[in-house]
JSON list of C-alpha atoms and ligand atoms in Angstrom, two decimals:
[
{"chain": "A", "resi": 1, "resn": "MET", "atom": "CA", "xyz": [-10.24, 7.30, 21.28]},
{"chain": "A", "resi": 2, "resn": "LYS", "atom": "CA", "xyz": [-9.36, 4.52, 23.82]},
{"chain": "A", "resi": 3, "resn": "VAL", "atom": "CA", "xyz": [-8.13, 5.09, 27.44]},
{"chain": "A", "resi": 4, "resn": "THR", "atom": "CA", "xyz": [-6.12, 2.68, 29.34]},
{"chain": "A", "resi": 5, "resn": "ILE", "atom": "CA", "xyz": [-6.01, 2.78, 32.90]},
{"chain": "A", "resi": 6, "resn": "VAL", "atom": "CA", "xyz": [-2.13, 1.92, 33.41]},
{"chain": "A", "resi": 7, "resn": "GLY", "atom": "CA", "xyz": [-1.80, 3.35, 37.25]},
{"chain": "A", "resi": 8, "resn": "CYS", "atom": "CA", "xyz": [-4.44, 4.55, 39.54]},
{"chain": "A", "resi": 9, "resn": "SER", "atom": "CA", "xyz": [-2.70, 4.37, 42.77]},
{"chain": "A", "resi": 10, "resn": "GLY", "atom": "CA", "xyz": [-2.76, 7.40, 44.75]},
{"chain": "A", "resi": 11, "resn": "SER", "atom": "CA", "xyz": [0.16, 8.94, 46.31]},
{"chain": "A", "resi": 12, "resn": "PHE", "atom": "CA", "xyz": [2.51, 5.82, 45.82]},
{"chain": "A", "resi": 13, "resn": "PRO", "atom": "CA", "xyz": [2.43, 2.68, 44.28]},
{"chain": "A", "resi": 14, "resn": "GLY", "atom": "CA", "xyz": [0.08, -0.18, 45.25]},
{"chain": "A", "resi": 15, "resn": "PRO", "atom": "CA", "xyz": [0.31, -4.19, 44.98]},
{"chain": "A", "resi": 16, "resn": "ASP", "atom": "CA", "xyz": [-2.29, -4.13, 42.27]},
{"chain": "A", "resi": 17, "resn": "SER", "atom": "CA", "xyz": [-1.39, -0.66, 40.34]},
{"chain": "A", "resi": 18, "resn": "PRO", "atom": "CA", "xyz": [1.56, 1.91, 39.81]},
{"chain": "A", "resi": 19, "resn": "SER", "atom": "CA", "xyz": [0.85, 5.81, 40.24]},
{"chain": "A", "resi": 20, "resn": "SER", "atom": "CA", "xyz": [-0.77, 7.98, 37.87]},
{"chain": "A", "resi": 21, "resn": "CYS", "atom": "CA", "xyz": [-0.51, 7.03, 34.20]},
{"chain": "A", "resi": 22, "resn": "TYR", "atom": "CA", "xyz": [-3.21, 6.94, 31.79]},
{"chain": "A", "resi": 23, "resn": "LEU", "atom": "CA", "xyz": [-2.64, 5.96, 27.88]},
{"chain": "A", "resi": 24, "resn": "LEU", "atom": "CA", "xyz": [-5.09, 7.81, 25.30]},
{"chain": "A", "resi": 25, "resn": "GLU", "atom": "CA", "xyz": [-4.93, 6.48, 21.92]},
{"chain": "A", "resi": 26, "resn": "ALA", "atom": "CA", "xyz": [-5.96, 7.44, 18.65]},
{"chain": "A", "resi": 27, "resn": "GLU", "atom": "CA", "xyz": [-5.18, 7.14, 15.12]},
{"chain": "A", "resi": 28, "resn": "GLY", "atom": "CA", "xyz": [-2.32, 5.24, 15.70]},
{"chain": "A", "resi": 29, "resn": "PHE", "atom": "CA", "xyz": [-0.98, 8.33, 18.13]},
{"chain": "A", "resi": 30, "resn": "ARG", "atom": "CA", "xyz": [-0.36, 7.51, 22.08]},
{"chain": "A", "resi": 31, "resn": "MET", "atom": "CA", "xyz": [0.04, 10.28, 24.55]},
{"chain": "A", "resi": 32, "resn": "LEU", "atom": "CA", "xyz": [0.29, 9.86, 28.39]},
{"chain": "A", "resi": 33, "resn": "LEU", "atom": "CA", "xyz": [-1.72, 11.81, 31.08]},
{"chain": "A", "resi": 34, "resn": "ASP", "atom": "CA", "xyz": [0.90, 11.49, 33.79]},
{"chain": "A", "resi": 35, "resn": "PHE", "atom": "CA", "xyz": [4.13, 9.32, 34.10]},
{"chain": "A", "resi": 36, "resn": "GLY", "atom": "CA", "xyz": [3.93, 8.07, 38.01]},
{"chain": "A", "resi": 37, "resn": "ASN", "atom": "CA", "xyz": [6.51, 6.05, 39.65]},
{"chain": "A", "resi": 38, "resn": "GLY", "atom": "CA", "xyz": [6.03, 2.27, 38.89]},
{"chain": "A", "resi": 39, "resn": "SER", "atom": "CA", "xyz": [3.90, 3.22, 35.22]},
{"chain": "A", "resi": 40, "resn": "LEU", "atom": "CA", "xyz": [6.53, 2.22, 32.70]},
{"chain": "A", "resi": 41, "resn": "GLY", "atom": "CA", "xyz": [6.51, -1.01, 33.81]},
{"chain": "A", "resi": 42, "resn": "ALA", "atom": "CA", "xyz": [3.20, -1.40, 33.54]},
{"chain": "A", "resi": 43, "resn": "LEU", "atom": "CA", "xyz": [2.36, 0.36, 30.81]},
{"chain": "A", "resi": 44, "resn": "GLN", "atom": "CA", "xyz": [4.62, -2.04, 28.45]},
{"chain": "A", "resi": 45, "resn": "ARG", "atom": "CA", "xyz": [1.83, -4.65, 28.27]},
{"chain": "A", "resi": 46, "resn": "HIS", "atom": "CA", "xyz": [-0.03, -2.10, 26.35]},
{"chain": "A", "resi": 47, "resn": "ILE", "atom": "CA", "xyz": [2.22, -0.24, 23.89]},
{"chain": "A", "resi": 48, "resn": "GLY", "atom": "CA", "xyz": [5.82, -0.89, 23.15]},
{"chain": "A", "resi": 49, "resn": "LEU", "atom": "CA", "xyz": [8.98, 0.57, 24.89]},
{"chain": "A", "resi": 50, "resn": "TYR", "atom": "CA", "xyz": [9.37, 3.22, 22.53]},
{"chain": "A", "resi": 51, "resn": "ASP", "atom": "CA", "xyz": [5.97, 3.84, 21.35]},
{"chain": "A", "resi": 52, "resn": "VAL", "atom": "CA", "xyz": [5.11, 6.76, 23.28]},
{"chain": "A", "resi": 53, "resn": "ASP", "atom": "CA", "xyz": [3.91, 10.04, 20.60]},
{"chain": "A", "resi": 54, "resn": "ALA", "atom": "CA", "xyz": [3.24, 12.72, 23.63]},
{"chain": "A", "resi": 55, "resn": "ILE", "atom": "CA", "xyz": [3.61, 13.11, 27.51]},
{"chain": "A", "resi": 56, "resn": "CYS", "atom": "CA", "xyz": [1.56, 15.88, 29.48]},
{"chain": "A", "resi": 57, "resn": "LEU", "atom": "CA", "xyz": [2.43, 15.70, 33.16]},
{"chain": "A", "resi": 58, "resn": "SER", "atom": "CA", "xyz": [-0.70, 17.43, 35.36]},
{"chain": "A", "resi": 59, "resn": "HIS", "atom": "CA", "xyz": [2.21, 18.64, 38.18]},
{"chain": "A", "resi": 60, "resn": "LEU", "atom": "CA", "xyz": [5.51, 17.51, 39.75]},
{"chain": "A", "resi": 61, "resn": "HIS", "atom": "CA", "xyz": [4.80, 15.59, 42.66]},
{"chain": "A", "resi": 62, "resn": "ALA", "atom": "CA", "xyz": [7.08, 12.08, 42.92]},
{"chain": "A", "resi": 63, "resn": "ASP", "atom": "CA", "xyz": [3.90, 9.83, 42.12]},
{"chain": "A", "resi": 64, "resn": "HIS", "atom": "CA", "xyz": [2.96, 11.49, 38.64]},
{"chain": "A", "resi": 65, "resn": "CYS", "atom": "CA", "xyz": [5.81, 12.52, 36.90]},
{"chain": "A", "resi": 66, "resn": "LEU", "atom": "CA", "xyz": [9.35, 10.24, 38.55]},
{"chain": "A", "resi": 67, "resn": "ASP", "atom": "CA", "xyz": [9.16, 7.62, 35.79]},
{"chain": "A", "resi": 68, "resn": "MET", "atom": "CA", "xyz": [9.89, 10.34, 33.40]},
{"chain": "A", "resi": 69, "resn": "CYS", "atom": "CA", "xyz": [13.59, 9.96, 35.01]},
{"chain": "A", "resi": 70, "resn": "SER", "atom": "CA", "xyz": [13.75, 5.81, 33.87]},
{"chain": "A", "resi": 71, "resn": "TYR", "atom": "CA", "xyz": [12.28, 7.03, 30.15]},
{"chain": "A", "resi": 72, "resn": "HIS", "atom": "CA", "xyz": [14.88, 9.26, 29.90]},
{"chain": "A", "resi": 73, "resn": "VAL", "atom": "CA", "xyz": [17.08, 5.96, 29.65]},
{"chain": "A", "resi": 74, "resn": "VAL", "atom": "CA", "xyz": [15.14, 4.48, 27.60]},
{"chain": "A", "resi": 75, "resn": "ARG", "atom": "CA", "xyz": [14.85, 6.82, 24.99]},
{"chain": "A", "resi": 76, "resn": "THR", "atom": "CA", "xyz": [18.73, 7.95, 25.14]},
{"chain": "A", "resi": 77, "resn": "TYR", "atom": "CA", "xyz": [20.83, 4.75, 26.30]},
{"chain": "A", "resi": 78, "resn": "SER", "atom": "CA", "xyz": [18.65, 2.14, 24.22]},
{"chain": "A", "resi": 79, "resn": "PRO", "atom": "CA", "xyz": [20.94, -0.21, 22.58]},
{"chain": "A", "resi": 80, "resn": "LYS", "atom": "CA", "xyz": [18.94, 0.66, 19.72]},
{"chain": "A", "resi": 81, "resn": "GLY", "atom": "CA", "xyz": [20.67, 4.17, 19.88]},
{"chain": "A", "resi": 82, "resn": "PRO", "atom": "CA", "xyz": [18.82, 7.04, 20.73]},
{"chain": "A", "resi": 83, "resn": "HIS", "atom": "CA", "xyz": [14.86, 7.46, 19.64]},
{"chain": "A", "resi": 84, "resn": "PRO", "atom": "CA", "xyz": [13.53, 10.72, 18.59]},
{"chain": "A", "resi": 85, "resn": "ARG", "atom": "CA", "xyz": [12.57, 13.60, 21.39]},
{"chain": "A", "resi": 86, "resn": "VAL", "atom": "CA", "xyz": [9.01, 13.20, 22.67]},
{"chain": "A", "resi": 87, "resn": "PRO", "atom": "CA", "xyz": [7.16, 16.26, 23.26]},
{"chain": "A", "resi": 88, "resn": "VAL", "atom": "CA", "xyz": [6.23, 16.79, 27.06]},
{"chain": "A", "resi": 89, "resn": "HIS", "atom": "CA", "xyz": [3.99, 19.31, 27.91]},
{"chain": "A", "resi": 90, "resn": "ALA", "atom": "CA", "xyz": [4.57, 19.80, 31.65]},
{"chain": "A", "resi": 91, "resn": "PRO", "atom": "CA", "xyz": [4.66, 22.63, 34.42]},
{"chain": "A", "resi": 92, "resn": "ALA", "atom": "CA", "xyz": [7.60, 25.53, 33.19]},
{"chain": "A", "resi": 93, "resn": "ASP", "atom": "CA", "xyz": [9.62, 24.06, 36.14]},
{"chain": "A", "resi": 94, "resn": "ALA", "atom": "CA", "xyz": [9.82, 20.24, 34.69]},
{"chain": "A", "resi": 95, "resn": "PRO", "atom": "CA", "xyz": [13.12, 20.09, 32.74]},
{"chain": "A", "resi": 96, "resn": "ARG", "atom": "CA", "xyz": [15.28, 21.67, 36.15]},
{"chain": "A", "resi": 97, "resn": "ARG", "atom": "CA", "xyz": [13.00, 18.92, 38.75]},
{"chain": "A", "resi": 98, "resn": "LEU", "atom": "CA", "xyz": [13.16, 16.28, 36.69]},
{"chain": "A", "resi": 99, "resn": "ALA", "atom": "CA", "xyz": [17.03, 16.81, 35.87]},
{"chain": "A", "resi": 100, "resn": "ARG", "atom": "CA", "xyz": [17.61, 16.99, 40.15]},
{"chain": "A", "resi": 101, "resn": "ALA", "atom": "CA", "xyz": [15.31, 14.30, 40.49]},
{"chain": "A", "resi": 102, "resn": "TYR", "atom": "CA", "xyz": [18.07, 12.28, 38.10]},
{"chain": "A", "resi": 103, "resn": "ASP", "atom": "CA", "xyz": [20.96, 13.96, 39.65]},
{"chain": "A", "resi": 104, "resn": "MET", "atom": "CA", "xyz": [22.12, 15.12, 36.22]},
{"chain": "A", "resi": 105, "resn": "PRO", "atom": "CA", "xyz": [23.03, 18.69, 35.69]},
{"chain": "A", "resi": 106, "resn": "ALA", "atom": "CA", "xyz": [19.90, 20.58, 34.52]},
{"chain": "A", "resi": 107, "resn": "GLU", "atom": "CA", "xyz": [21.66, 21.97, 31.26]},
{"chain": "A", "resi": 108, "resn": "PRO", "atom": "CA", "xyz": [21.47, 20.15, 28.93]},
{"chain": "A", "resi": 109, "resn": "GLY", "atom": "CA", "xyz": [19.30, 18.08, 31.08]},
{"chain": "A", "resi": 110, "resn": "MET", "atom": "CA", "xyz": [16.64, 15.34, 29.66]},
{"chain": "A", "resi": 111, "resn": "GLU", "atom": "CA", "xyz": [16.79, 17.67, 26.16]},
{"chain": "A", "resi": 112, "resn": "THR", "atom": "CA", "xyz": [18.01, 14.24, 24.29]},
{"chain": "A", "resi": 113, "resn": "SER", "atom": "CA", "xyz": [15.13, 12.68, 25.15]},
{"chain": "A", "resi": 114, "resn": "PHE", "atom": "CA", "xyz": [12.31, 15.18, 25.81]},
{"chain": "A", "resi": 115, "resn": "ASP", "atom": "CA", "xyz": [10.74, 18.67, 24.33]},
{"chain": "A", "resi": 116, "resn": "PHE", "atom": "CA", "xyz": [9.59, 20.50, 27.05]},
{"chain": "A", "resi": 117, "resn": "ALA", "atom": "CA", "xyz": [6.53, 22.61, 26.52]},
{"chain": "A", "resi": 118, "resn": "PRO", "atom": "CA", "xyz": [5.90, 25.10, 29.73]},
{"chain": "A", "resi": 119, "resn": "LEU", "atom": "CA", "xyz": [1.52, 24.58, 30.37]},
{"chain": "A", "resi": 120, "resn": "ALA", "atom": "CA", "xyz": [-0.41, 27.21, 30.79]},
{"chain": "A", "resi": 121, "resn": "PRO", "atom": "CA", "xyz": [-4.25, 27.34, 31.14]},
{"chain": "A", "resi": 122, "resn": "GLY", "atom": "CA", "xyz": [-5.64, 26.87, 27.46]},
{"chain": "A", "resi": 123, "resn": "THR", "atom": "CA", "xyz": [-6.48, 24.81, 24.88]},
{"chain": "A", "resi": 124, "resn": "PHE", "atom": "CA", "xyz": [-3.67, 23.02, 22.29]},
{"chain": "A", "resi": 125, "resn": "GLU", "atom": "CA", "xyz": [-3.17, 20.74, 19.93]},
{"chain": "A", "resi": 126, "resn": "VAL", "atom": "CA", "xyz": [-0.82, 17.45, 20.39]},
{"chain": "A", "resi": 127, "resn": "GLY", "atom": "CA", "xyz": [-1.26, 15.03, 17.55]},
{"chain": "A", "resi": 128, "resn": "PRO", "atom": "CA", "xyz": [-4.94, 14.28, 16.65]},
{"chain": "A", "resi": 129, "resn": "PHE", "atom": "CA", "xyz": [-6.09, 15.42, 20.26]},
{"chain": "A", "resi": 130, "resn": "ARG", "atom": "CA", "xyz": [-7.19, 18.66, 21.65]},
{"chain": "A", "resi": 131, "resn": "VAL", "atom": "CA", "xyz": [-6.18, 19.05, 24.98]},
{"chain": "A", "resi": 132, "resn": "THR", "atom": "CA", "xyz": [-7.20, 21.81, 27.29]},
{"chain": "A", "resi": 133, "resn": "ALA", "atom": "CA", "xyz": [-5.45, 22.32, 30.95]},
{"chain": "A", "resi": 134, "resn": "ALA", "atom": "CA", "xyz": [-7.14, 24.06, 33.54]},
{"chain": "A", "resi": 135, "resn": "PRO", "atom": "CA", "xyz": [-5.32, 24.94, 37.01]},
{"chain": "A", "resi": 136, "resn": "MET", "atom": "CA", "xyz": [-6.41, 22.55, 40.05]},
{"chain": "A", "resi": 137, "resn": "ASN", "atom": "CA", "xyz": [-6.62, 23.39, 43.60]},
{"chain": "A", "resi": 138, "resn": "HIS", "atom": "CA", "xyz": [-3.24, 21.59, 45.01]},
{"chain": "A", "resi": 139, "resn": "PRO", "atom": "CA", "xyz": [-0.65, 22.85, 46.66]},
{"chain": "A", "resi": 140, "resn": "VAL", "atom": "CA", "xyz": [2.09, 23.22, 43.88]},
{"chain": "A", "resi": 141, "resn": "GLU", "atom": "CA", "xyz": [1.11, 24.33, 40.17]},
{"chain": "A", "resi": 142, "resn": "THR", "atom": "CA", "xyz": [-1.36, 21.29, 38.63]},
{"chain": "A", "resi": 143, "resn": "TYR", "atom": "CA", "xyz": [-3.35, 21.17, 35.38]},
{"chain": "A", "resi": 144, "resn": "GLY", "atom": "CA", "xyz": [-6.48, 18.69, 35.17]},
{"chain": "A", "resi": 145, "resn": "PHE", "atom": "CA", "xyz": [-6.93, 17.81, 31.39]},
{"chain": "A", "resi": 146, "resn": "ARG", "atom": "CA", "xyz": [-9.61, 17.74, 29.10]},
{"chain": "A", "resi": 147, "resn": "VAL", "atom": "CA", "xyz": [-8.57, 15.44, 26.29]},
{"chain": "A", "resi": 148, "resn": "SER", "atom": "CA", "xyz": [-11.15, 15.62, 22.90]},
{"chain": "A", "resi": 149, "resn": "TYR", "atom": "CA", "xyz": [-11.18, 13.53, 19.88]},
{"chain": "A", "resi": 150, "resn": "GLY", "atom": "CA", "xyz": [-13.74, 12.42, 17.27]},
{"chain": "A", "resi": 151, "resn": "GLY", "atom": "CA", "xyz": [-16.40, 14.34, 19.03]},
{"chain": "A", "resi": 152, "resn": "ARG", "atom": "CA", "xyz": [-15.70, 12.62, 22.43]},
{"chain": "A", "resi": 153, "resn": "SER", "atom": "CA", "xyz": [-14.12, 13.57, 25.51]},
{"chain": "A", "resi": 154, "resn": "VAL", "atom": "CA", "xyz": [-12.30, 12.46, 28.92]},
{"chain": "A", "resi": 155, "resn": "ALA", "atom": "CA", "xyz": [-11.69, 14.46, 31.49]},
{"chain": "A", "resi": 156, "resn": "TYR", "atom": "CA", "xyz": [-8.92, 14.11, 34.33]},
{"chain": "A", "resi": 157, "resn": "SER", "atom": "CA", "xyz": [-8.92, 15.70, 37.27]},
{"chain": "A", "resi": 158, "resn": "ALA", "atom": "CA", "xyz": [-4.99, 15.09, 38.50]},
{"chain": "A", "resi": 159, "resn": "ASP", "atom": "CA", "xyz": [-4.80, 15.77, 41.99]},
{"chain": "A", "resi": 160, "resn": "THR", "atom": "CA", "xyz": [-7.00, 18.68, 43.40]},
{"chain": "A", "resi": 161, "resn": "GLY", "atom": "CA", "xyz": [-9.40, 19.65, 46.29]},
{"chain": "A", "resi": 162, "resn": "GLU", "atom": "CA", "xyz": [-12.87, 21.28, 45.58]},
{"chain": "A", "resi": 163, "resn": "THR", "atom": "CA", "xyz": [-13.17, 23.50, 42.94]},
{"chain": "A", "resi": 164, "resn": "ASP", "atom": "CA", "xyz": [-15.48, 24.77, 40.07]},
{"chain": "A", "resi": 165, "resn": "GLU", "atom": "CA", "xyz": [-12.27, 24.42, 37.50]},
{"chain": "A", "resi": 166, "resn": "LEU", "atom": "CA", "xyz": [-12.79, 21.02, 37.49]},
{"chain": "A", "resi": 167, "resn": "VAL", "atom": "CA", "xyz": [-16.71, 21.50, 36.84]},
{"chain": "A", "resi": 168, "resn": "ARG", "atom": "CA", "xyz": [-16.11, 23.61, 33.89]},
{"chain": "A", "resi": 169, "resn": "LEU", "atom": "CA", "xyz": [-13.37, 21.68, 32.69]},
{"chain": "A", "resi": 170, "resn": "ALA", "atom": "CA", "xyz": [-15.46, 18.01, 32.68]},
{"chain": "A", "resi": 171, "resn": "ALA", "atom": "CA", "xyz": [-18.60, 19.66, 31.53]},
{"chain": "A", "resi": 172, "resn": "GLY", "atom": "CA", "xyz": [-20.02, 17.11, 29.36]},
{"chain": "A", "resi": 173, "resn": "ALA", "atom": "CA", "xyz": [-17.04, 14.75, 29.08]},
{"chain": "A", "resi": 174, "resn": "ASP", "atom": "CA", "xyz": [-17.60, 11.51, 28.13]},
{"chain": "A", "resi": 175, "resn": "LEU", "atom": "CA", "xyz": [-15.66, 9.57, 30.78]},
{"chain": "A", "resi": 176, "resn": "LEU", "atom": "CA", "xyz": [-14.05, 11.75, 34.27]},
{"chain": "A", "resi": 177, "resn": "LEU", "atom": "CA", "xyz": [-10.98, 10.47, 35.94]},
{"chain": "A", "resi": 178, "resn": "CYS", "atom": "CA", "xyz": [-11.54, 12.11, 38.92]},
{"chain": "A", "resi": 179, "resn": "GLU", "atom": "CA", "xyz": [-9.10, 11.53, 42.02]},
{"chain": "A", "resi": 180, "resn": "ALA", "atom": "CA", "xyz": [-10.91, 10.36, 45.23]},
{"chain": "A", "resi": 181, "resn": "SER", "atom": "CA", "xyz": [-7.69, 10.34, 47.28]},
{"chain": "A", "resi": 182, "resn": "PHE", "atom": "CA", "xyz": [-10.11, 10.51, 50.68]},
{"chain": "A", "resi": 183, "resn": "PRO", "atom": "CA", "xyz": [-12.51, 9.05, 52.30]},
{"chain": "A", "resi": 184, "resn": "ASP", "atom": "CA", "xyz": [-15.51, 11.76, 53.83]},
{"chain": "A", "resi": 185, "resn": "VAL", "atom": "CA", "xyz": [-14.66, 11.83, 57.62]},
{"chain": "A", "resi": 186, "resn": "PRO", "atom": "CA", "xyz": [-14.35, 15.19, 59.56]},
{"chain": "A", "resi": 187, "resn": "GLY", "atom": "CA", "xyz": [-11.36, 17.64, 59.78]},
{"chain": "A", "resi": 188, "resn": "LEU", "atom": "CA", "xyz": [-9.80, 16.60, 56.01]},
{"chain": "A", "resi": 189, "resn": "PRO", "atom": "CA", "xyz": [-7.31, 19.00, 55.00]},
{"chain": "A", "resi": 190, "resn": "ALA", "atom": "CA", "xyz": [-8.89, 21.52, 52.37]},
{"chain": "A", "resi": 191, "resn": "ASP", "atom": "CA", "xyz": [-7.34, 22.56, 49.09]},
{"chain": "A", "resi": 192, "resn": "LEU", "atom": "CA", "xyz": [-5.46, 19.32, 48.46]},
{"chain": "A", "resi": 193, "resn": "HIS", "atom": "CA", "xyz": [-7.39, 16.44, 47.55]},
{"chain": "A", "resi": 194, "resn": "LEU", "atom": "CA", "xyz": [-11.22, 15.27, 47.10]},
{"chain": "A", "resi": 195, "resn": "THR", "atom": "CA", "xyz": [-13.00, 12.54, 49.29]},
{"chain": "A", "resi": 196, "resn": "GLY", "atom": "CA", "xyz": [-15.36, 9.99, 47.28]},
{"chain": "A", "resi": 197, "resn": "ARG", "atom": "CA", "xyz": [-18.65, 11.99, 47.78]},
{"chain": "A", "resi": 198, "resn": "GLN", "atom": "CA", "xyz": [-16.80, 15.46, 46.54]},
{"chain": "A", "resi": 199, "resn": "ALA", "atom": "CA", "xyz": [-15.75, 13.68, 43.03]},
{"chain": "A", "resi": 200, "resn": "ALA", "atom": "CA", "xyz": [-19.37, 12.35, 42.68]},
{"chain": "A", "resi": 201, "resn": "GLU", "atom": "CA", "xyz": [-20.48, 15.75, 43.31]},
{"chain": "A", "resi": 202, "resn": "HIS", "atom": "CA", "xyz": [-18.33, 17.02, 40.90]},
{"chain": "A", "resi": 203, "resn": "ALA", "atom": "CA", "xyz": [-19.26, 14.87, 38.54]},
{"chain": "A", "resi": 204, "resn": "ALA", "atom": "CA", "xyz": [-23.08, 15.50, 38.82]},
{"chain": "A", "resi": 205, "resn": "ARG", "atom": "CA", "xyz": [-22.28, 19.09, 38.43]},
{"chain": "A", "resi": 206, "resn": "ALA", "atom": "CA", "xyz": [-20.40, 18.42, 35.33]},
{"chain": "A", "resi": 207, "resn": "GLU", "atom": "CA", "xyz": [-23.32, 16.25, 33.92]},
{"chain": "A", "resi": 208, "resn": "ALA", "atom": "CA", "xyz": [-20.33, 13.68, 32.83]},
{"chain": "A", "resi": 209, "resn": "GLY", "atom": "CA", "xyz": [-21.27, 10.61, 31.81]},
{"chain": "A", "resi": 210, "resn": "THR", "atom": "CA", "xyz": [-19.26, 8.21, 32.97]},
{"chain": "A", "resi": 211, "resn": "LEU", "atom": "CA", "xyz": [-17.16, 8.62, 36.52]},
{"chain": "A", "resi": 212, "resn": "VAL", "atom": "CA", "xyz": [-14.11, 6.58, 37.70]},
{"chain": "A", "resi": 213, "resn": "LEU", "atom": "CA", "xyz": [-12.70, 7.12, 40.75]},
{"chain": "A", "resi": 214, "resn": "THR", "atom": "CA", "xyz": [-9.26, 7.47, 40.50]},
{"chain": "A", "resi": 215, "resn": "HIS", "atom": "CA", "xyz": [-5.67, 8.46, 42.65]},
{"chain": "A", "resi": 216, "resn": "LEU", "atom": "CA", "xyz": [-6.75, 5.32, 45.45]},
{"chain": "A", "resi": 217, "resn": "VAL", "atom": "CA", "xyz": [-4.53, 5.30, 48.37]},
{"chain": "A", "resi": 218, "resn": "PRO", "atom": "CA", "xyz": [-3.46, 1.79, 49.36]},
{"chain": "A", "resi": 219, "resn": "TRP", "atom": "CA", "xyz": [-4.07, 2.55, 52.68]},
{"chain": "A", "resi": 220, "resn": "HIS", "atom": "CA", "xyz": [-8.15, 3.30, 52.28]},
{"chain": "A", "resi": 221, "resn": "ASP", "atom": "CA", "xyz": [-10.42, 0.71, 51.88]},
{"chain": "A", "resi": 222, "resn": "PRO", "atom": "CA", "xyz": [-11.36, 1.46, 48.23]},
{"chain": "A", "resi": 223, "resn": "ALA", "atom": "CA", "xyz": [-15.17, -0.10, 48.88]},
{"chain": "A", "resi": 224, "resn": "ARG", "atom": "CA", "xyz": [-15.15, 2.78, 51.23]},
{"chain": "A", "resi": 225, "resn": "ILE", "atom": "CA", "xyz": [-14.55, 5.38, 48.51]},
{"chain": "A", "resi": 226, "resn": "LEU", "atom": "CA", "xyz": [-17.29, 4.01, 46.25]},
{"chain": "A", "resi": 227, "resn": "ASP", "atom": "CA", "xyz": [-19.67, 3.86, 48.76]},
{"chain": "A", "resi": 228, "resn": "ASP", "atom": "CA", "xyz": [-19.26, 7.32, 49.72]},
{"chain": "A", "resi": 229, "resn": "ALA", "atom": "CA", "xyz": [-19.25, 8.24, 46.16]},
{"chain": "A", "resi": 230, "resn": "SER", "atom": "CA", "xyz": [-22.58, 6.52, 45.80]},
{"chain": "A", "resi": 231, "resn": "ARG", "atom": "CA", "xyz": [-23.77, 8.33, 48.34]},
{"chain": "A", "resi": 232, "resn": "ALA", "atom": "CA", "xyz": [-23.80, 12.12, 46.34]},
{"chain": "A", "resi": 233, "resn": "GLY", "atom": "CA", "xyz": [-26.44, 11.93, 43.45]},
{"chain": "A", "resi": 234, "resn": "PHE", "atom": "CA", "xyz": [-24.35, 11.24, 40.82]},
{"chain": "A", "resi": 235, "resn": "PRO", "atom": "CA", "xyz": [-26.74, 9.80, 38.49]},
{"chain": "A", "resi": 236, "resn": "GLY", "atom": "CA", "xyz": [-24.20, 7.94, 35.79]},
{"chain": "A", "resi": 237, "resn": "ARG", "atom": "CA", "xyz": [-21.95, 5.04, 35.54]},
{"chain": "A", "resi": 238, "resn": "MET", "atom": "CA", "xyz": [-19.62, 5.42, 38.41]},
{"chain": "A", "resi": 239, "resn": "GLU", "atom": "CA", "xyz": [-16.57, 2.96, 39.51]},
{"chain": "A", "resi": 240, "resn": "LEU", "atom": "CA", "xyz": [-13.43, 2.14, 40.83]},
{"chain": "A", "resi": 241, "resn": "ALA", "atom": "CA", "xyz": [-10.34, 2.74, 38.59]},
{"chain": "A", "resi": 242, "resn": "ARG", "atom": "CA", "xyz": [-8.27, -0.69, 37.99]},
{"chain": "A", "resi": 243, "resn": "SER", "atom": "CA", "xyz": [-4.99, -0.91, 36.60]},
{"chain": "A", "resi": 244, "resn": "GLY", "atom": "CA", "xyz": [-6.01, -2.16, 33.23]},
{"chain": "A", "resi": 245, "resn": "ALA", "atom": "CA", "xyz": [-9.05, -1.25, 32.35]},
{"chain": "A", "resi": 246, "resn": "VAL", "atom": "CA", "xyz": [-9.76, 0.17, 29.00]},
{"chain": "A", "resi": 247, "resn": "TYR", "atom": "CA", "xyz": [-12.71, 2.58, 28.11]},
{"chain": "A", "resi": 248, "resn": "ASP", "atom": "CA", "xyz": [-13.31, 2.53, 24.31]},
{"chain": "A", "resi": 249, "resn": "LEU", "atom": "CA", "xyz": [-14.98, 6.11, 23.69]},
{"chain": "A", "resi": 250, "resn": "GLY", "atom": "CA", "xyz": [-15.36, 5.12, 20.03]},
{"chain": "B", "resi": 1, "resn": "LIG", "atom": "ZN1", "xyz": [-1.05, 12.25, 43.69]},
{"chain": "B", "resi": 2, "resn": "LIG", "atom": "ZN1", "xyz": [-0.05, 15.56, 44.17]}
]
């Protein structure tokens, strides 16, 4: 399984990265975790425009799903004619919300481009991958994902505040893509996002192999986030996410 960070900027695109988007590949099958604003552009550095085989959306905040609108144009209005519909696993309200974002009628909405399936906590198969969705601690319906293939696994926190669900989801994962939106300062809002320190604490409790700190918000210094995380006692490899970084899990 090959994991490519397409976008890792938190809350809005930054100068060096689009918003959240991760490309997972195995057996020639290509699946996206999230499709945030700006990521469709960077995605084309890694795969062809029409090469997406499945999409999982963690939640319906703009920085995690808005390029679905652009990709609807790609699939439906291509000069090569309409392309087959892409399976999309997303919160149940996704078809209506994305149609609204595009400014199109909810019926038929984006059904020419996407085959939507509502997410619920649990495990399901997508192509060669086994995907587990778990509810995260965020103000809207949000799922973290664990994707397994060939005995290896990657976990993705999506957006979340502190939660044991993330520790369970990431237990023993080879790679944990964990959000670290806040610097570790007093008075942070609860149940919204993690600090670097909290991300590393969750990774340590999960005994994850490698921790990648992601959802890095451009108005914070990433070195500060990494420094906060480095003081949490996580024993594994730890680094900041970078658009274009590739992790080959074998
Ligand atoms: Zn976000
Ligand atoms: Zn969010």
